[in-house]
Amino acid sequence: MRIAVGGIHTECSTYSPVMMTVEDFRVLRAEDLLASDYFGFLAADGVLHLPLLHARAVPGGPVSRVAYEAFKTEFLDRLKAVLPVDGLYLAMHGAMNVEGMDDAEGDWIAAARSAVGPDCLVAASYDLHGNVSQKIIDQLDIFAAYRTAPHIDVRDTMVRAWSLLVDALSSGTRPGVAWAPVPVLWPGERTSTEDEPAKRLYKALFAIDQRDGVLDANLMIGYVWADEPRASACAVVTATDKRAALTAAEEIALSYWNARDDFVFGPVTGPLDAMLDMAANASTAPVILADSADNPTGGGVGDRADVLKALLARGFAGVLVAGITDPPAVAACFAAGKGATIALDVGATLDPSSSAVGIEAEVILLDDPGPDAERQAVINTAGITVVLAARRRPYHTIADFWRLGLDPKSVRLLVVKSGYLSPELAPIANPNLMALTDGVVNQDIEGLVSNRRARPTFPFDRNFDYAPRARLSARWQD
């Protein structure tokens, strides 16, 4: 059996002014794809895996049309070169926005379907924060999405989608997909699967998987910071029995709708000043404060210095701020050298709506892994340690800190650009606070500009009725 493998994976806030380009993506091509840990599960008797192209980027603003078309063209060229194929596995995210397009994944997957033809089985894995459309569903035979947020089942989900594809090809069974849109859009910070009611809703999916005729049940939260028509929650079910699929999809959709008023923030949450008051009065450590609206893993720009400015105004010491994206400041630190004391304007180099903070700082450490875009600098100003990055990136793993000689457990207050904390930081938070800050992924959902979003959608609209109506993919209607 010949299975081609590829895809494109990123998440895009349409409120961000920072366009993503080719340089923002990590690209795996050909044999490098198969050799990567990310795709290390691709091994099965009787299967020849044909690696194409997989492009992945830290979430951000919309992807430039030039970058998207370049990746799509190369992907399709590589796909056409290995035809015919029995199956195609696409590792996607689902919340990519491309300038001038409403449904980038729909365009990508439809182009792939056109290339492989109607007899090929196509499977896709998605982030639960992806947005789905009828166009996407109509191209697919198999769909599987994450069931955890924070995402600790990425590999498991990829294996689910791929295994269903291998099993279908081996058995000759042709599964299909049904889905039911749900007009609800909450952010991930209010729908963590570690908190109720999401915890209960996602646990129920495992029981639905066991029903006769059902292979894989999914609840998609959707991506709220995309002002586009397809942005919505939905239920998606992969199955071998159409009636079972439709019934399950409507049941999942209704369960989410019925719980729509019950979603709240997991950590202690409030305005920045209130959260800093709590941090100042805490007798435990490390307090971890999430700068939620500038979170790069949610599509934030990552260059805002609002929290640093507030900390300096309060004379707060014993703080580690990780990190702020500022290529000019990093370059200035490298030019001055370790141990130098220099004047810096920190922040606001990418997002013109924010403002910089003028400081005098000592350069503590310089990290130069090679490319200028990967450089980092650690500085100290008025008792506050700040990590500066030349490229937009999160600081969500312990290894991120150890690389820089920093210990997040040893500080009084750790500030990270995050929503809910990562699986590595959450266990050490004592306590975990989330600040409702300004930025392109802010938590004021009802206040988001909605020029192109489908309406009515909760919580933008509250007084309307809904009854789920599941639909089969076009491929499964015959």
Coordinates of C-alpha atoms in Angstrom, one line a residue:
M1 CA 0.0 0.0 0.0
R2 CA 1.3 3.4 -1.0
I3 CA 0.5 6.2 1.5
A4 CA 1.6 9.8 0.9
V5 CA 2.2 12.0 3.9
G6 CA 2.4 15.8 4.3
G7 CA 0.4 18.9 5.3
I8 CA 0.6 22.4 6.7
H9 CA 0.1 23.4 10.3
T10 CA -0.3 26.8 11.9
E11 CA -2.9 29.0 13.6
C12 CA -3.6 32.6 12.5
S13 CA -5.1 35.5 14.3
T14 CA -6.8 37.8 11.8
Y15 CA -6.4 40.6 14.3
S16 CA -2.6 40.4 14.1
P17 CA -0.7 43.0 11.9
V18 CA 2.3 40.6 11.4
M19 CA 2.1 38.6 8.3
M20 CA 3.7 35.2 8.3
T21 CA 6.2 34.4 5.5
V22 CA 8.1 31.4 4.3
E23 CA 10.8 32.1 6.8
D24 CA 8.4 31.6 9.7
F25 CA 7.9 27.9 8.9
R26 CA 9.9 24.8 9.7
V27 CA 9.7 22.7 6.6
L28 CA 10.2 18.9 6.4
R29 CA 10.7 17.5 3.0
A30 CA 11.1 14.1 1.5
E31 CA 13.2 11.7 3.7
D32 CA 13.7 14.4 6.3
L33 CA 10.0 14.1 7.1
L34 CA 10.2 10.3 7.7
A35 CA 13.4 10.8 9.8
S36 CA 11.8 13.4 12.1
D37 CA 10.6 12.5 15.6
Y38 CA 7.3 14.2 14.7
F39 CA 6.5 11.5 12.1
G40 CA 8.4 8.7 13.9
F41 CA 5.3 6.5 14.1
L42 CA 5.0 6.0 10.4
A43 CA 5.8 2.3 10.2
A44 CA 3.5 -0.6 9.3
D45 CA 3.9 -3.9 7.5
G46 CA 3.0 -3.7 3.9
V47 CA 2.9 0.1 3.7
L48 CA 5.3 2.2 1.7
H49 CA 5.2 5.8 3.1
L50 CA 5.8 8.5 0.5
P51 CA 7.0 11.7 2.3
L52 CA 6.0 15.0 0.6
L53 CA 6.2 18.3 2.4
H54 CA 5.1 19.3 5.9
A55 CA 5.3 23.0 6.9
R56 CA 4.7 24.1 10.5
A57 CA 4.9 27.5 12.1
V58 CA 4.4 29.0 15.6
P59 CA 0.9 30.6 15.5
G60 CA 0.8 34.2 14.4
G61 CA -0.9 36.5 11.9
P62 CA -2.2 35.6 8.5
V63 CA 0.0 33.7 6.1
S64 CA 1.1 35.7 3.1
R65 CA -0.5 34.5 -0.1
V66 CA 3.0 34.2 -1.7
A67 CA 4.2 31.9 1.1
Y68 CA 1.0 29.7 1.0
E69 CA 1.1 29.3 -2.7
A70 CA 4.8 28.4 -2.6
F71 CA 4.1 25.6 -0.1
K72 CA 1.0 24.4 -1.8
T73 CA 2.7 24.2 -5.2
E74 CA 5.6 22.3 -3.9
F75 CA 3.4 19.9 -1.9
L76 CA 1.2 19.2 -5.0
D77 CA 4.3 18.8 -7.3
R78 CA 5.7 16.2 -4.8
L79 CA 2.3 14.5 -4.5
K80 CA 1.8 14.2 -8.3
A81 CA 5.3 12.8 -8.7
V82 CA 4.5 9.8 -6.5
L83 CA 1.1 9.0 -7.9
P84 CA -0.7 6.7 -7.9
V85 CA -1.3 6.4 -4.1
D86 CA -3.8 4.3 -2.1
G87 CA -4.0 6.7 0.8
L88 CA -3.0 10.3 1.8
Y89 CA -2.4 11.3 5.4
L90 CA -2.5 15.1 6.1
A91 CA -1.2 16.4 9.4
M92 CA -3.0 19.8 9.7
H93 CA -3.9 22.3 12.3
G94 CA -7.1 23.8 10.9
A95 CA -6.9 27.5 11.9
M96 CA -4.7 28.8 9.2
N97 CA -5.7 32.1 7.6
V98 CA -4.2 33.2 4.3
E99 CA -4.5 36.7 2.9
G100 CA -7.4 36.9 0.5
M101 CA -8.8 33.4 1.4
D102 CA -11.6 32.3 3.7
D103 CA -10.8 28.6 3.9
A104 CA -7.1 27.9 3.4
E105 CA -7.3 24.3 4.6
G106 CA -10.3 23.7 2.4
D107 CA -8.3 24.9 -0.6
W108 CA -5.3 22.8 0.4
I109 CA -7.2 19.6 1.0
A110 CA -9.4 20.1 -2.1
A111 CA -6.3 20.5 -4.2
A112 CA -4.9 17.3 -2.8
R113 CA -8.1 15.4 -3.4
S114 CA -8.2 16.6 -7.0
A115 CA -4.6 15.3 -7.4
V116 CA -5.1 11.8 -5.9
G117 CA -8.6 11.2 -7.4
P118 CA -11.8 9.9 -5.9
D119 CA -10.6 6.3 -5.2
C120 CA -7.8 7.3 -2.8
L121 CA -8.6 7.4 1.0
V122 CA -7.7 10.7 2.6
A123 CA -7.2 11.1 6.4
A124 CA -6.5 14.3 8.3
S125 CA -5.5 15.0 11.9
Y126 CA -6.5 18.4 13.4
D127 CA -6.0 20.6 16.4
L128 CA -9.3 20.9 18.4
H129 CA -8.9 24.7 17.9
G130 CA -9.1 24.3 14.1
N131 CA -12.1 25.6 12.1
V132 CA -13.9 23.1 9.9
S133 CA -16.0 23.7 6.7
Q134 CA -18.2 21.6 4.5
K135 CA -15.5 21.9 1.8
I136 CA -13.0 20.3 4.1
I137 CA -15.4 17.5 5.2
D138 CA -16.3 16.8 1.6
Q139 CA -12.7 15.8 0.7
L140 CA -12.1 13.5 3.6
D141 CA -12.7 9.9 4.5
I142 CA -11.1 10.0 8.0
F143 CA -10.8 12.8 10.6
A144 CA -9.3 12.8 14.1
A145 CA -8.6 15.8 16.4
Y146 CA -6.8 16.4 19.7
R147 CA -8.9 15.7 22.8
T148 CA -6.7 17.6 25.2
A149 CA -6.0 21.3 25.9
P150 CA -3.2 21.9 26.8
H151 CA -2.3 19.5 24.0
I152 CA -0.7 16.4 25.4
D153 CA -2.1 14.0 22.8
V154 CA -0.7 15.4 19.6
R155 CA 1.2 12.3 18.6
D156 CA -1.7 10.1 19.8
T157 CA -4.1 12.0 17.5
M158 CA -1.8 11.7 14.5
V159 CA -1.5 8.0 15.2
R160 CA -5.3 7.7 15.4
A161 CA -5.8 9.3 12.0
W162 CA -3.0 7.3 10.3
S163 CA -4.0 4.0 11.9
L164 CA -7.6 4.4 10.8
L165 CA -6.2 5.0 7.3
V166 CA -4.0 1.9 7.4
D167 CA -6.8 -0.2 8.8
A168 CA -9.2 0.9 6.1
L169 CA -6.8 0.2 3.3
S170 CA -5.9 -3.2 4.8
S171 CA -9.5 -4.3 5.3
G172 CA -11.1 -2.7 2.2
T173 CA -13.6 -0.8 4.4
R174 CA -14.4 2.7 3.3
P175 CA -15.2 4.9 6.2
G176 CA -16.8 8.3 6.0
V177 CA -17.2 11.6 7.9
A178 CA -20.3 13.4 9.3
W179 CA -20.3 16.7 11.0
A180 CA -22.5 19.1 12.9
P181 CA -21.6 22.8 13.2
V182 CA -22.3 24.4 16.6
P183 CA -22.7 28.3 16.7
V184 CA -20.4 28.7 19.7
L185 CA -16.9 30.3 19.9
W186 CA -15.1 30.3 23.2
P187 CA -11.3 30.6 23.5
G188 CA -9.1 27.8 24.6
E189 CA -8.5 29.5 27.9
R190 CA -12.2 28.9 28.8
T191 CA -12.4 25.4 27.4
S192 CA -9.4 23.6 28.8
T193 CA -10.0 19.9 29.0
E194 CA -8.5 19.9 32.5
D195 CA -11.5 21.9 33.7
E196 CA -15.3 21.3 33.7
P197 CA -17.4 21.2 31.6
A198 CA -14.9 20.4 28.8
K199 CA -13.3 17.6 30.9
R200 CA -16.6 15.8 31.0
L201 CA -17.5 16.5 27.3
Y202 CA -14.2 15.2 26.0
K203 CA -14.3 12.1 28.3
A204 CA -17.6 11.2 26.7
L205 CA -16.0 10.9 23.3
F206 CA -14.1 7.7 24.2
A207 CA -17.4 5.9 24.9
I208 CA -18.9 7.1 21.6
D209 CA -15.8 5.6 19.8
Q210 CA -17.0 2.2 21.1
R211 CA -20.4 2.3 19.4
D212 CA -21.1 0.0 16.6
G213 CA -20.3 1.7 13.3
V214 CA -18.3 4.6 14.9
L215 CA -14.5 4.9 14.6
D216 CA -13.6 8.3 16.0
A217 CA -15.6 11.0 17.7
N218 CA -14.5 14.6 17.9
L219 CA -15.5 17.9 19.4
M220 CA -13.9 20.9 17.8
I221 CA -13.8 24.1 19.9
G222 CA -12.8 26.2 16.9
Y223 CA -10.5 29.2 16.8
V224 CA -12.1 32.4 18.0
W225 CA -9.5 35.0 16.8
A226 CA -10.3 34.3 13.2
D227 CA -12.9 36.7 11.9
E228 CA -13.9 34.5 9.0
P229 CA -17.2 32.7 8.0
R230 CA -16.1 29.2 8.9
A231 CA -15.0 30.0 12.5
S232 CA -17.2 27.8 14.7
A233 CA -17.3 24.9 17.0
C234 CA -18.5 21.6 15.5
A235 CA -18.7 17.8 16.0
V236 CA -17.0 15.6 13.6
V237 CA -17.4 11.8 13.5
T238 CA -15.5 9.2 11.4
A239 CA -17.6 6.0 11.0
T240 CA -18.6 3.1 8.9
D241 CA -22.3 3.5 9.5
K242 CA -24.0 6.7 8.3
R243 CA -26.8 6.7 10.8
A244 CA -24.5 6.0 13.7
A245 CA -22.3 8.9 12.5
L246 CA -25.1 11.4 12.2
T247 CA -26.6 10.4 15.6
A248 CA -23.2 10.7 17.3
A249 CA -22.4 14.1 15.7
E250 CA -25.7 15.6 16.7
E251 CA -25.3 14.2 20.3
I252 CA -21.8 15.7 20.6
A253 CA -22.9 19.1 19.1
L254 CA -25.9 19.3 21.5
S255 CA -23.8 18.5 24.5
Y256 CA -21.5 21.4 23.7
W257 CA -24.4 23.8 23.0
N258 CA -26.1 22.9 26.3
A259 CA -22.9 23.6 28.2
R260 CA -22.2 26.9 26.5
D261 CA -22.9 29.1 29.5
D262 CA -20.8 27.0 31.8
F263 CA -17.3 27.6 30.5
V264 CA -15.1 29.7 32.7
F265 CA -11.3 30.4 33.1
G266 CA -9.4 27.7 34.9
P267 CA -6.7 29.8 36.6
V268 CA -7.3 32.8 38.8
T269 CA -8.0 35.5 36.2
G270 CA -8.4 39.3 36.2
P271 CA -6.9 42.6 35.1
L272 CA -3.2 43.0 35.1
D273 CA -3.1 45.3 38.1
A274 CA -5.2 42.9 40.2
M275 CA -3.0 40.0 39.3
L276 CA 0.1 41.9 40.2
D277 CA -1.4 42.8 43.5
M278 CA -2.0 39.1 44.2
A279 CA 1.6 38.2 43.1
A280 CA 3.0 40.9 45.4
N281 CA 1.1 39.5 48.4
A282 CA 1.8 35.9 47.7
S283 CA 3.8 34.0 50.3
T284 CA 4.5 31.1 47.9
A285 CA 6.7 30.8 44.8
P286 CA 7.0 30.7 42.0
V287 CA 3.9 32.7 41.1
I288 CA 3.5 32.2 37.3
L289 CA 1.7 35.1 35.6
A290 CA 0.3 34.5 32.0
D291 CA 0.3 37.5 29.7
S292 CA -2.7 36.0 27.9
A293 CA -3.3 38.5 25.0
D294 CA 0.2 38.3 23.7
N295 CA 0.6 34.5 23.6
P296 CA 2.6 33.4 20.6
T297 CA 1.1 29.8 20.8
G298 CA -2.4 31.3 20.4
G299 CA -1.4 33.7 17.5
G300 CA -0.1 36.6 19.6
V301 CA 2.6 38.9 18.3
G302 CA 4.9 38.3 21.4
D303 CA 6.5 41.8 21.4
R304 CA 4.3 43.7 24.0
A305 CA 6.1 45.1 27.0
D306 CA 3.0 46.1 29.0
V307 CA 3.7 43.7 31.8
L308 CA 7.4 44.7 32.0
K309 CA 6.3 48.4 32.2
A310 CA 3.9 47.6 35.1
L311 CA 6.5 45.6 37.0
L312 CA 9.1 48.4 36.7
A313 CA 6.5 51.0 37.9
R314 CA 5.9 48.9 41.0
G315 CA 9.6 48.3 41.7
F316 CA 8.9 44.6 41.6
A317 CA 12.1 42.5 42.0
G318 CA 12.9 38.8 41.8
V319 CA 11.0 38.5 38.5
L320 CA 11.8 36.6 35.3
V321 CA 10.0 37.8 32.2
A322 CA 10.2 35.2 29.4
G323 CA 10.2 36.5 26.9
I324 CA 9.7 39.5 24.7
T325 CA 10.3 39.3 20.9
D326 CA 12.5 42.2 19.9
P327 CA 15.1 41.7 17.1
P328 CA 16.6 45.2 17.4
A329 CA 17.1 44.8 21.1
V330 CA 18.7 41.4 20.7
A331 CA 21.0 42.8 18.0
A332 CA 22.0 45.7 20.3
C333 CA 22.8 43.2 23.1
F334 CA 25.0 41.2 20.8
A335 CA 26.8 44.3 19.6
A336 CA 27.5 45.5 23.2
G337 CA 28.6 42.1 24.5
K338 CA 28.0 40.1 27.7
G339 CA 28.5 42.2 30.8
A340 CA 27.8 45.5 29.0
T341 CA 25.3 48.0 30.4
I342 CA 23.3 49.6 27.6
A343 CA 20.2 51.7 27.1
L344 CA 17.4 49.8 25.3
D345 CA 13.9 50.4 24.1
V346 CA 12.2 47.0 24.6
G347 CA 9.0 45.9 22.8
A348 CA 6.7 47.2 20.1
T349 CA 9.0 46.3 17.2
L350 CA 6.3 44.2 15.4
D351 CA 2.9 45.5 16.6
P352 CA 2.5 49.3 16.1
S353 CA -0.5 49.3 18.5
S354 CA 1.8 48.7 21.5
S355 CA 4.5 50.9 23.1
A356 CA 8.1 50.3 24.0
V357 CA 9.7 50.6 27.4
G358 CA 12.9 52.5 27.8
I359 CA 15.3 50.8 30.2
E360 CA 19.0 50.6 31.2
A361 CA 20.0 47.0 31.3
E362 CA 23.0 44.7 31.9
V363 CA 23.6 42.0 29.3
I364 CA 23.7 38.8 31.3
L365 CA 23.9 36.1 28.6
L366 CA 23.9 35.8 24.9
D367 CA 22.7 32.7 23.1
D368 CA 23.8 32.3 19.5
P369 CA 22.8 28.9 18.0
G370 CA 23.7 30.1 14.5
P371 CA 21.1 32.0 12.5
D372 CA 20.5 35.6 13.6
A373 CA 16.7 34.9 13.8
E374 CA 17.4 32.2 16.5
R375 CA 19.4 34.4 18.8
Q376 CA 18.4 35.2 22.4
A377 CA 19.7 37.7 25.0
V378 CA 19.1 37.7 28.8
I379 CA 19.2 41.1 30.4
N380 CA 18.7 42.5 33.9
T381 CA 17.1 45.8 34.7
A382 CA 16.2 47.0 38.1
G383 CA 16.2 43.5 39.6
I384 CA 14.0 42.1 36.8
T385 CA 15.5 39.5 34.4
V386 CA 14.2 39.6 30.9
V387 CA 14.6 37.2 28.0
L388 CA 14.7 38.8 24.6
A389 CA 14.2 36.8 21.4
A390 CA 14.9 37.7 17.8
R391 CA 12.1 35.4 16.6
R392 CA 8.5 35.1 17.9
R393 CA 8.5 32.1 20.2
P394 CA 7.1 30.8 23.4
Y395 CA 8.9 29.9 26.6
H396 CA 6.8 26.9 27.7
T397 CA 9.2 24.1 28.4
I398 CA 11.8 23.8 31.2
A399 CA 14.4 23.2 28.6
D400 CA 13.7 26.7 27.2
F401 CA 15.0 28.1 30.5
W402 CA 17.8 25.7 31.2
R403 CA 19.3 26.5 27.8
L404 CA 19.7 30.1 29.1
G405 CA 21.0 29.1 32.5
L406 CA 17.7 30.1 34.2
D407 CA 15.7 28.1 36.7
P408 CA 12.0 29.0 36.6
K409 CA 11.5 27.4 40.0
S410 CA 13.9 29.7 41.8
V411 CA 12.2 33.0 41.1
R412 CA 9.5 34.9 43.0
L413 CA 7.5 35.6 39.9
L414 CA 7.7 34.2 36.4
V415 CA 5.9 36.0 33.6
V416 CA 5.3 34.1 30.4
K417 CA 3.3 34.9 27.3
S418 CA 0.6 32.2 27.6
G419 CA -3.0 31.5 28.1
Y420 CA -3.5 28.3 30.1
L421 CA 0.0 27.1 31.1
S422 CA 1.9 24.5 29.3
P423 CA 2.0 21.0 30.8
E424 CA 5.6 21.6 32.1
L425 CA 4.9 25.0 33.7
A426 CA 1.5 24.3 35.2
P427 CA 2.8 21.8 37.9
I428 CA 5.3 24.3 39.3
A429 CA 3.0 27.3 39.4
N430 CA 2.3 28.4 43.0
P431 CA -0.1 29.9 42.2
N432 CA -1.1 30.2 38.5
L433 CA -2.5 33.7 37.6
M434 CA -3.7 34.8 34.2
A435 CA -3.8 38.5 33.4
L436 CA -6.4 39.9 31.0
T437 CA -3.9 42.0 29.0
D438 CA -4.1 43.8 25.6
G439 CA -3.1 42.1 22.4
V440 CA -4.3 40.3 19.3
V441 CA -5.5 37.3 21.1
N442 CA -7.3 39.1 24.0
Q443 CA -9.9 37.4 26.1
D444 CA -12.6 40.1 25.6
I445 CA -14.4 37.8 23.2
E446 CA -17.7 39.7 23.0
G447 CA -15.7 42.8 22.1
L448 CA -13.9 41.3 19.2
V449 CA -14.5 42.9 15.8
S450 CA -16.8 40.5 13.8
N451 CA -17.1 41.8 10.3
R452 CA -17.1 38.4 8.5
R453 CA -18.0 35.9 11.2
A454 CA -21.2 33.9 10.8
R455 CA -24.0 35.2 12.9
P456 CA -25.7 34.4 15.2
T457 CA -22.8 32.9 17.2
F458 CA -22.6 32.6 21.0
P459 CA -21.4 34.6 22.9
F460 CA -21.5 37.4 20.4
D461 CA -25.2 36.7 20.2
R462 CA -27.2 35.1 23.1
N463 CA -30.9 35.1 22.3
F464 CA -31.3 32.5 19.5
D465 CA -32.3 28.9 19.2
Y466 CA -30.2 26.0 17.9
A467 CA -30.9 22.4 17.0
P468 CA -28.0 20.3 15.6
R469 CA -28.3 19.1 12.0
A470 CA -25.5 16.7 11.1
R471 CA -24.4 16.4 7.5
L472 CA -22.5 13.7 5.6
S473 CA -19.5 14.4 3.5
A474 CA -20.2 14.6 -0.2
R475 CA -18.1 11.4 -0.7
W476 CA -20.4 9.5 1.7
Q477 CA -23.8 10.5 0.3
D478 CA -23.9 8.0 -2.6

